[in-house]
Short mmCIF file of C-alpha atoms in Angstrom, two decimals:
data_model
loop_
_atom_site.label_atom_id
_atom_site.label_comp_id
_atom_site.label_asym_id
_atom_site.label_seq_id
_atom_site.Cartn_x
_atom_site.Cartn_y
_atom_site.Cartn_z
CA MET A 1322 120.73 141.35 -105.50
CA ARG A 1323 119.69 144.71 -104.15
CA ALA A 1324 115.84 144.66 -104.38
CA ALA A 1325 114.29 147.69 -105.97
CA PRO A 1326 112.71 150.10 -104.10
CA ALA A 1327 109.17 149.31 -104.48
CA VAL A 1328 109.17 146.31 -103.86
CA LEU A 1329 111.31 146.89 -100.93
CA GLY A 1330 108.22 149.60 -99.97
CA LEU A 1331 105.82 146.93 -99.97
CA VAL A 1332 107.97 145.07 -97.99
CA LEU A 1333 108.04 147.27 -95.20
CA VAL A 1334 104.60 147.72 -95.82
CA LEU A 1335 103.07 144.78 -95.80
CA ALA A 1336 105.59 143.74 -92.42
CA GLN A 1337 104.05 146.62 -90.74
CA GLN A 1338 100.43 145.22 -91.29
CA LEU A 1339 101.35 142.00 -89.59
CA PRO A 1340 101.13 141.27 -86.48
CA PRO A 1341 103.76 141.22 -84.04
CA VAL A 1342 104.14 137.49 -83.08
CA PRO A 1343 103.64 136.62 -79.18
CA GLN A 1344 106.76 135.93 -77.32
CA LEU A 1345 106.99 131.86 -76.26
CA PRO A 1346 106.81 131.94 -72.77
CA GLN A 1347 109.42 131.12 -70.58
CA PRO A 1348 109.33 127.88 -68.57
CA SER A 1349 109.32 127.98 -65.04
CA PHE A 1350 112.61 128.13 -63.96
CA GLU A 1351 112.63 124.18 -62.20
CA GLU A 1352 112.08 123.27 -65.23
CA TRP A 1353 114.78 125.44 -67.09
CA LEU A 1354 117.06 123.80 -64.73
CA THR A 1355 116.27 120.34 -65.68
CA GLY A 1356 117.19 121.24 -69.06
CA VAL A 1357 120.65 123.20 -67.91
CA ARG A 1358 121.93 119.72 -65.84
CA ALA A 1359 120.46 118.09 -68.63
CA GLU A 1360 123.01 119.46 -71.11
CA ALA A 1361 125.83 119.31 -68.31
CA LEU A 1362 125.86 115.74 -68.70
CA THR A 1363 126.20 115.86 -72.21
CA ARG A 1364 129.12 118.06 -71.32
CA GLY A 1365 131.24 115.21 -69.16
CA ILE A 1366 130.33 116.65 -65.76
CA ARG A 1367 129.87 114.53 -63.37
CA GLU A 1368 125.86 114.03 -61.73
CA ALA A 1369 128.12 114.49 -58.47
CA THR A 1370 128.66 117.69 -59.11
CA LEU A 1371 125.46 118.93 -60.22
CA ASP A 1372 123.76 117.26 -57.44
CA ALA A 1373 125.82 119.86 -55.37
CA ALA A 1374 125.76 122.68 -57.21
CA LEU A 1375 121.80 122.81 -58.02
CA THR A 1376 119.84 121.43 -55.73
CA GLY A 1377 117.29 123.91 -54.68
CA LEU A 1378 119.14 126.76 -56.44
CA GLU A 1379 116.42 129.74 -56.83
CA PRO A 1380 117.23 132.76 -58.77
CA VAL A 1381 118.43 135.83 -57.56
CA VAL A 1382 116.30 138.83 -58.18
CA THR A 1383 119.08 141.14 -56.93
CA VAL A 1384 120.81 140.13 -59.62
CA ILE A 1385 118.64 141.39 -61.95
CA GLU A 1386 118.25 144.63 -60.38
CA ARG A 1387 122.87 145.40 -60.34
CA ASP A 1388 122.06 144.19 -64.16
CA ARG A 1389 119.73 146.83 -65.09
CA SER A 1390 120.55 149.21 -63.62
CA GLN A 1391 124.70 150.22 -64.34
CA ALA A 1392 125.43 152.85 -63.07
CA GLU A 1393 126.99 155.22 -66.12
CA LEU A 1394 130.25 156.32 -66.06
CA VAL A 1395 129.83 160.14 -65.67
CA GLN A 1396 133.15 161.16 -64.26
CA THR A 1397 135.81 163.20 -67.58
CA LEU A 1398 138.35 161.10 -67.71
CA ASP A 1399 140.36 163.52 -65.91
CA GLN A 1400 138.31 163.38 -62.87
CA TYR A 1401 138.32 159.81 -62.78
CA LEU A 1402 142.02 159.25 -62.56
CA ALA A 1403 141.94 161.83 -60.14
CA GLN A 1404 139.19 160.50 -57.75
CA ARG A 1405 141.51 156.52 -58.19
CA ILE A 1406 144.56 156.64 -57.77
CA THR A 1407 145.31 158.80 -54.45
CA LYS A 1408 147.97 159.12 -52.00
CA LYS A 1409 146.57 156.82 -50.38
CA VAL A 1410 146.54 153.67 -53.07
CA VAL A 1411 149.94 154.84 -54.31
CA GLN A 1412 151.09 154.36 -51.15
CA THR A 1413 149.70 150.50 -50.85
CA ALA A 1414 149.68 149.52 -54.10
CA GLN A 1415 154.07 150.33 -53.47
CA THR A 1416 153.89 148.69 -49.97
CA MET A 1417 151.78 145.60 -51.70
CA ARG A 1418 154.87 145.57 -54.02
CA LYS A 1419 157.56 145.58 -51.30
CA THR A 1420 155.86 143.36 -49.60
CA HIS A 1421 155.96 140.59 -52.43
CA ALA A 1422 158.65 141.46 -54.19
CA THR A 1423 160.20 138.10 -54.16
CA LEU A 1424 157.30 136.35 -55.83
CA LEU A 1425 156.57 138.98 -57.71
CA SER A 1426 160.09 138.52 -59.20
CA GLU A 1427 159.41 134.51 -60.50
CA VAL A 1428 156.22 135.84 -61.94
CA SER A 1429 157.20 138.77 -63.20
CA GLU A 1430 160.00 136.33 -64.47
CA LYS A 1431 157.99 133.45 -66.43
CA TYR A 1432 155.59 135.01 -67.93
CA GLY A 1433 156.88 138.99 -68.84
CA VAL A 1434 154.44 140.86 -67.19
CA PRO A 1435 156.49 143.66 -64.69
CA PRO A 1436 155.78 144.09 -61.07
CA GLY A 1437 154.21 146.84 -60.79
CA ILE A 1438 151.22 145.98 -63.42
CA LEU A 1439 150.35 143.35 -62.20
CA VAL A 1440 150.11 145.15 -58.10
CA SER A 1441 148.42 148.25 -60.18
CA ILE A 1442 145.27 145.09 -61.65
CA TRP A 1443 145.14 143.23 -58.59
CA GLY A 1444 144.61 146.31 -56.03
CA LEU A 1445 142.15 147.71 -58.06
CA GLU A 1446 140.14 144.29 -59.47
CA SER A 1447 140.05 143.49 -55.53
CA ASN A 1448 141.12 145.68 -53.17
CA PHE A 1449 144.92 144.71 -53.14
CA GLY A 1450 143.60 141.04 -51.85
CA ARG A 1451 140.38 141.99 -49.33
CA PHE A 1452 137.89 141.34 -51.64
CA SER A 1453 137.03 138.53 -53.95
CA GLY A 1454 133.72 138.76 -54.31
CA VAL A 1455 130.59 137.86 -51.61
CA ARG A 1456 128.24 136.36 -54.62
CA PRO A 1457 127.42 132.43 -55.17
CA THR A 1458 128.82 132.69 -58.37
CA ILE A 1459 126.50 128.80 -59.64
CA ALA A 1460 122.99 130.85 -58.82
CA THR A 1461 124.13 134.27 -59.93
CA LEU A 1462 124.68 133.24 -63.12
CA ALA A 1463 122.03 130.66 -63.47
CA THR A 1464 119.88 133.58 -62.35
CA LEU A 1465 121.57 135.67 -65.90
CA ALA A 1466 121.67 132.81 -68.12
CA TYR A 1467 117.30 132.18 -67.00
CA ASP A 1468 117.33 136.41 -67.69
CA PRO A 1469 116.17 135.77 -71.22
CA ARG A 1470 117.99 139.45 -72.04
CA ARG A 1471 121.40 137.61 -72.29
CA SER A 1472 121.00 134.06 -71.68
CA THR A 1473 123.30 132.95 -74.64
CA MET A 1474 126.65 134.58 -72.86
CA PHE A 1475 126.11 133.25 -69.34
CA ARG A 1476 124.04 129.99 -70.13
CA GLN A 1477 127.95 129.14 -71.93
CA GLU A 1478 129.49 131.05 -69.01
CA LEU A 1479 127.01 128.62 -66.26
CA PHE A 1480 128.89 125.48 -68.65
CA ASP A 1481 132.47 126.98 -66.91
CA ALA A 1482 132.28 127.65 -63.87
CA LEU A 1483 130.45 124.20 -63.68
CA LYS A 1484 133.53 122.80 -65.04
CA ILE A 1485 135.99 124.45 -62.59
CA LEU A 1486 133.28 123.12 -59.58
CA ASP A 1487 133.82 119.12 -61.19
CA SER A 1488 138.16 119.78 -61.74
CA GLY A 1489 138.01 120.00 -57.72
CA ASP A 1490 139.84 124.16 -57.95
CA VAL A 1491 137.12 125.21 -55.40
CA GLU A 1492 134.51 123.63 -53.47
CA PRO A 1493 130.10 124.77 -54.35
CA ALA A 1494 130.03 127.15 -51.36
CA ALA A 1495 133.52 129.12 -51.70
CA MET A 1496 132.63 130.02 -55.61
CA ARG A 1497 131.94 133.81 -54.87
CA GLY A 1498 132.76 136.41 -56.83
CA SER A 1499 130.53 139.16 -58.87
CA TRP A 1500 126.60 140.35 -59.12
CA ALA A 1501 127.93 139.61 -63.15
CA GLY A 1502 129.18 136.27 -62.35
CA ALA A 1503 133.64 137.52 -61.95
CA LEU A 1504 135.35 135.31 -60.02
CA GLY A 1505 137.23 135.83 -57.37
CA GLN A 1506 140.47 138.52 -56.61
CA PRO A 1507 141.70 138.65 -60.50
CA GLN A 1508 137.47 139.20 -61.53
CA PHE A 1509 137.89 136.47 -64.51
CA MET A 1510 134.53 135.01 -65.57
CA PRO A 1511 134.64 131.39 -66.39
CA SER A 1512 135.65 131.05 -69.35
CA SER A 1513 138.47 132.81 -68.97
CA PHE A 1514 139.45 131.53 -66.36
CA LEU A 1515 139.36 128.00 -68.13
CA LEU A 1516 141.79 129.58 -69.97
CA TYR A 1517 144.51 131.04 -68.33
CA ALA A 1518 143.91 130.48 -64.17
CA GLN A 1519 147.26 128.95 -63.42
CA ASP A 1520 148.76 126.95 -59.90
CA PHE A 1521 151.48 128.68 -59.54
CA ASP A 1522 152.40 127.60 -55.22
CA GLY A 1523 152.13 123.46 -56.77
CA ASP A 1524 148.94 122.66 -54.61
CA GLY A 1525 147.22 120.88 -57.73
CA ARG A 1526 144.70 123.68 -57.87
CA ARG A 1527 144.17 127.31 -59.90
CA ASP A 1528 143.06 128.83 -56.19
CA ILE A 1529 142.40 132.83 -57.35
CA TRP A 1530 140.71 133.41 -54.52
CA LYS A 1531 143.51 133.00 -51.55
CA SER A 1532 146.03 132.02 -52.76
CA THR A 1533 148.35 135.18 -53.54
CA PRO A 1534 150.52 133.31 -56.28
CA ASP A 1535 147.89 132.35 -57.84
CA VAL A 1536 146.59 134.94 -58.51
CA PHE A 1537 149.25 137.29 -59.37
CA ALA A 1538 150.29 133.93 -62.42
CA SER A 1539 146.87 133.91 -63.34
CA ILE A 1540 147.03 137.93 -64.37
CA ALA A 1541 149.86 137.58 -65.69
CA ASN A 1542 149.53 134.73 -67.75
CA TYR A 1543 146.33 136.25 -68.77
CA LEU A 1544 148.07 139.40 -70.09
CA SER A 1545 150.97 137.37 -71.36
CA ALA A 1546 148.26 135.30 -73.93
CA HIS A 1547 146.24 139.19 -75.02
CA GLY A 1548 149.92 140.35 -76.47
CA TRP A 1549 151.83 141.95 -74.20
CA LYS A 1550 155.84 141.83 -74.95
CA LYS A 1551 158.31 142.36 -71.86
CA GLU A 1552 160.53 144.66 -73.53
CA GLN A 1553 157.65 147.00 -73.84
CA THR A 1554 155.87 149.36 -71.69
CA TRP A 1555 152.24 150.94 -71.70
CA GLY A 1556 152.40 153.87 -72.32
CA ARG A 1557 153.19 157.88 -71.10
CA GLU A 1558 151.30 161.28 -70.30
CA VAL A 1559 151.81 163.48 -73.41
CA SER A 1560 151.91 167.29 -73.97
CA VAL A 1561 150.42 167.77 -76.97
CA PRO A 1562 150.21 171.25 -78.98
CA PRO A 1563 146.80 172.71 -79.42
CA ALA A 1564 147.29 173.22 -83.18
CA VAL A 1565 147.67 169.00 -82.93
CA ILE A 1566 144.43 168.73 -80.49
CA ASP A 1567 142.93 171.12 -83.82
CA GLY A 1568 144.09 168.91 -86.55
CA LEU A 1569 143.45 165.27 -84.65
CA ALA A 1570 141.10 164.11 -87.71
CA GLU A 1571 143.62 165.40 -90.43
CA HIS A 1572 146.96 163.70 -88.66
CA ALA A 1573 145.48 160.88 -86.55
CA PRO A 1574 141.94 160.06 -86.99
CA LEU A 1575 139.62 157.53 -84.73
CA GLN A 1576 139.99 154.38 -85.01
CA THR A 1577 136.95 152.68 -86.89
CA GLU A 1578 136.74 148.66 -85.40
CA GLY A 1579 137.10 147.58 -81.56
CA CYS A 1580 134.91 148.18 -78.29
CA LEU A 1581 134.06 151.66 -77.68
CA ALA A 1582 137.61 152.39 -75.23
CA ARG A 1583 139.38 151.52 -79.06
CA ARG A 1584 137.19 153.94 -80.97
CA ARG A 1585 137.96 156.60 -79.48
CA MET A 1586 141.86 156.58 -79.55
CA THR A 1587 143.44 157.14 -82.65
CA VAL A 1588 144.99 154.77 -85.13
CA PRO A 1589 148.44 154.05 -84.16
CA LEU A 1590 151.25 156.32 -85.60
CA PRO A 1591 155.49 155.44 -85.05
CA LEU A 1592 155.90 157.20 -81.75
CA ALA A 1593 158.92 159.25 -84.35
CA GLN A 1594 155.16 161.47 -86.13
CA TRP A 1595 154.01 161.62 -82.85
CA LYS A 1596 157.38 163.75 -81.88
CA LYS A 1597 157.71 165.53 -85.00
CA LEU A 1598 153.54 166.72 -84.34
CA GLY A 1599 155.45 168.11 -81.56
CA VAL A 1600 153.86 166.13 -78.60
CA LYS A 1601 156.27 166.29 -75.50
CA THR A 1602 156.30 164.25 -72.48
CA ILE A 1603 154.26 165.33 -69.84
CA ALA A 1604 158.12 166.81 -68.29
CA GLY A 1605 158.12 168.82 -71.34
CA GLY A 1606 161.38 166.61 -72.42
CA THR A 1607 161.23 165.31 -75.81
CA LEU A 1608 160.29 161.58 -76.42
CA PRO A 1609 161.84 158.31 -76.53
CA ALA A 1610 163.22 157.33 -79.96
CA ALA A 1611 161.52 154.00 -79.94
CA ASP A 1612 160.77 152.27 -82.53
CA ILE A 1613 156.98 151.90 -81.99
CA GLU A 1614 154.05 152.13 -82.65
CA ALA A 1615 151.28 155.35 -80.32
CA SER A 1616 147.32 155.96 -80.67
CA LEU A 1617 146.09 159.21 -78.32
CA VAL A 1618 143.76 158.86 -75.52
CA GLN A 1619 142.11 162.02 -74.99
CA GLY A 1620 140.82 163.48 -71.18
CA VAL A 1621 139.52 166.77 -70.85
CA LYS A 1622 142.96 168.67 -69.74
CA ARG A 1623 145.10 165.35 -70.04
CA ASN A 1624 146.12 163.07 -73.34
CA PHE A 1625 148.01 159.96 -73.18
CA LEU A 1626 150.35 157.96 -76.32
CA VAL A 1627 149.12 154.09 -75.43
CA TYR A 1628 151.96 151.32 -76.83
CA PRO A 1629 150.60 148.00 -77.82
CA ASN A 1630 150.69 146.61 -74.08
CA TYR A 1631 147.82 148.82 -73.45
CA GLN A 1632 145.56 146.91 -75.66
CA ALA A 1633 146.06 143.54 -73.79
CA VAL A 1634 144.86 145.96 -70.51
CA LEU A 1635 142.23 146.84 -72.34
CA ASP A 1636 141.48 142.76 -73.34
CA TYR A 1637 141.64 142.70 -69.42
CA ASN A 1638 138.56 145.50 -68.94
CA CYS A 1639 138.22 147.69 -72.56
CA VAL A 1640 137.10 150.75 -70.41
CA HIS A 1641 140.23 153.98 -71.02
CA ALA A 1642 139.47 155.01 -67.11
CA TYR A 1643 140.43 151.64 -66.35
CA GLY A 1644 143.29 150.75 -68.75
CA LEU A 1645 145.07 153.86 -67.83
CA SER A 1646 144.76 153.52 -64.26
CA VAL A 1647 146.30 150.23 -64.66
CA GLY A 1648 149.42 152.08 -66.21
CA LEU A 1649 149.55 155.16 -63.72
CA LEU A 1650 149.51 153.16 -60.68
CA GLY A 1651 151.24 150.22 -62.58
CA ASP A 1652 154.22 152.74 -62.73
CA ARG A 1653 153.97 154.45 -59.72
CA ALA A 1654 154.44 151.01 -57.31
CA MET A 1655 157.53 150.43 -58.25
CA ALA A 1656 158.82 153.20 -57.02
CA ASP A 1657 159.70 153.25 -52.55
CA PRO A 1658 157.25 153.63 -50.12
CA PRO A 1659 157.72 156.42 -48.29
CA LYS A 1660 159.78 156.06 -45.06
CA ALA A 1661 157.05 155.64 -42.20
CA ALA A 1662 158.09 159.78 -39.52
CA ALA A 1663 159.54 157.81 -36.77
CA LYS A 1664 157.44 158.46 -33.80
CA PRO A 1665 158.50 161.07 -30.97
CA VAL A 1666 159.76 159.45 -27.43
CA LYS A 1667 158.00 160.47 -24.61
CA LYS A 1668 160.07 160.91 -22.03
CA THR A 1669 158.34 159.87 -18.48
CA PRO A 1670 158.62 163.30 -15.92
CA ALA A 1671 160.86 162.45 -13.26
CA LYS A 1672 159.04 161.38 -10.19
CA LYS A 1673 159.79 164.48 -7.87
CA THR A 1674 160.45 162.86 -4.45
CA PRO A 1675 158.12 164.60 -1.93
CA ALA A 1676 160.33 166.58 0.56
CA LYS A 1677 160.15 165.97 4.19
CA LYS A 1678 158.17 168.00 5.93
CA THR A 1679 159.23 169.07 9.94
CA PRO A 1680 156.87 168.15 12.05
CA VAL A 1681 155.09 169.95 14.56
CA PRO A 1682 156.02 169.40 18.15
CA LYS A 1683 152.19 169.09 19.44
CA ARG A 1684 150.64 171.72 21.60
CA ARG A 1685 149.99 170.40 25.60
#
């Protein structure tokens, strides 16, 4: 039953007249940490694990500074893709895909995710294994959990990180990641690690920091669990007639639910319907006759039709700049890397034998 307007107005007036409720003073970090330790024990985490992880812990001021000053994406989608998918990045992805071809084939066979996509995410998240994070994860998550802005979410991630330590997958000193607590080369949050990290090399530990087999398998397992279908691709860049762009709200309006990226893509239509509207491949060819639905993602000049598998990539990171980078780099990673040009052989000039000088007779 809805309140009558007059009553609702009276409630609003009274609310405005009441003094604001003062915030309760936050306990000190030491007091707060004592409460975390007590709750962790009730969750079954061993006391030895807590001693190793929490003793001497202090909040990290730089983590709060980073959390408060996250950079906004000011580039257009087209600019971001041009800057991210460079010739050097593509060549590195192709080389890495070829270098790890046997391992990637085994992982792809088990989880149904193509090697190119695995190398692409690996490259974007860790610069092809060169970066897995440098910040101590427990201190980072404790800082973010103590901070009242998003304390509930990060408190749970802290407990999940302590579970990882308790399982023996990684030592406390080696558990490092990003300023937001993302772990290892795949940049999994602790909750995702517990659900999706894999021990593909069979050493008894899910090592997403140093084990390339575990890294690839964990990424593949994540995408598979979020709906990636082996027989499908992620999407493609397309050419869209201007008239279709102008009438897009009528033909295919934007979605109204989900994260911001999902609300910036159209409702899905059958690929055959996009074909009837005159949408073509970026090379001007006809769209494939596939029984699949696709949504349109628009840049300034570039446009993309994305298929259901793209949704799994958005579950990894719900930003179109990221999702399209994964798809485009993944496609190009499947090509062979360019052959290195043979270096010209420098010829060493032959040493000339100095001509013998005819001795000049000395004058007497």
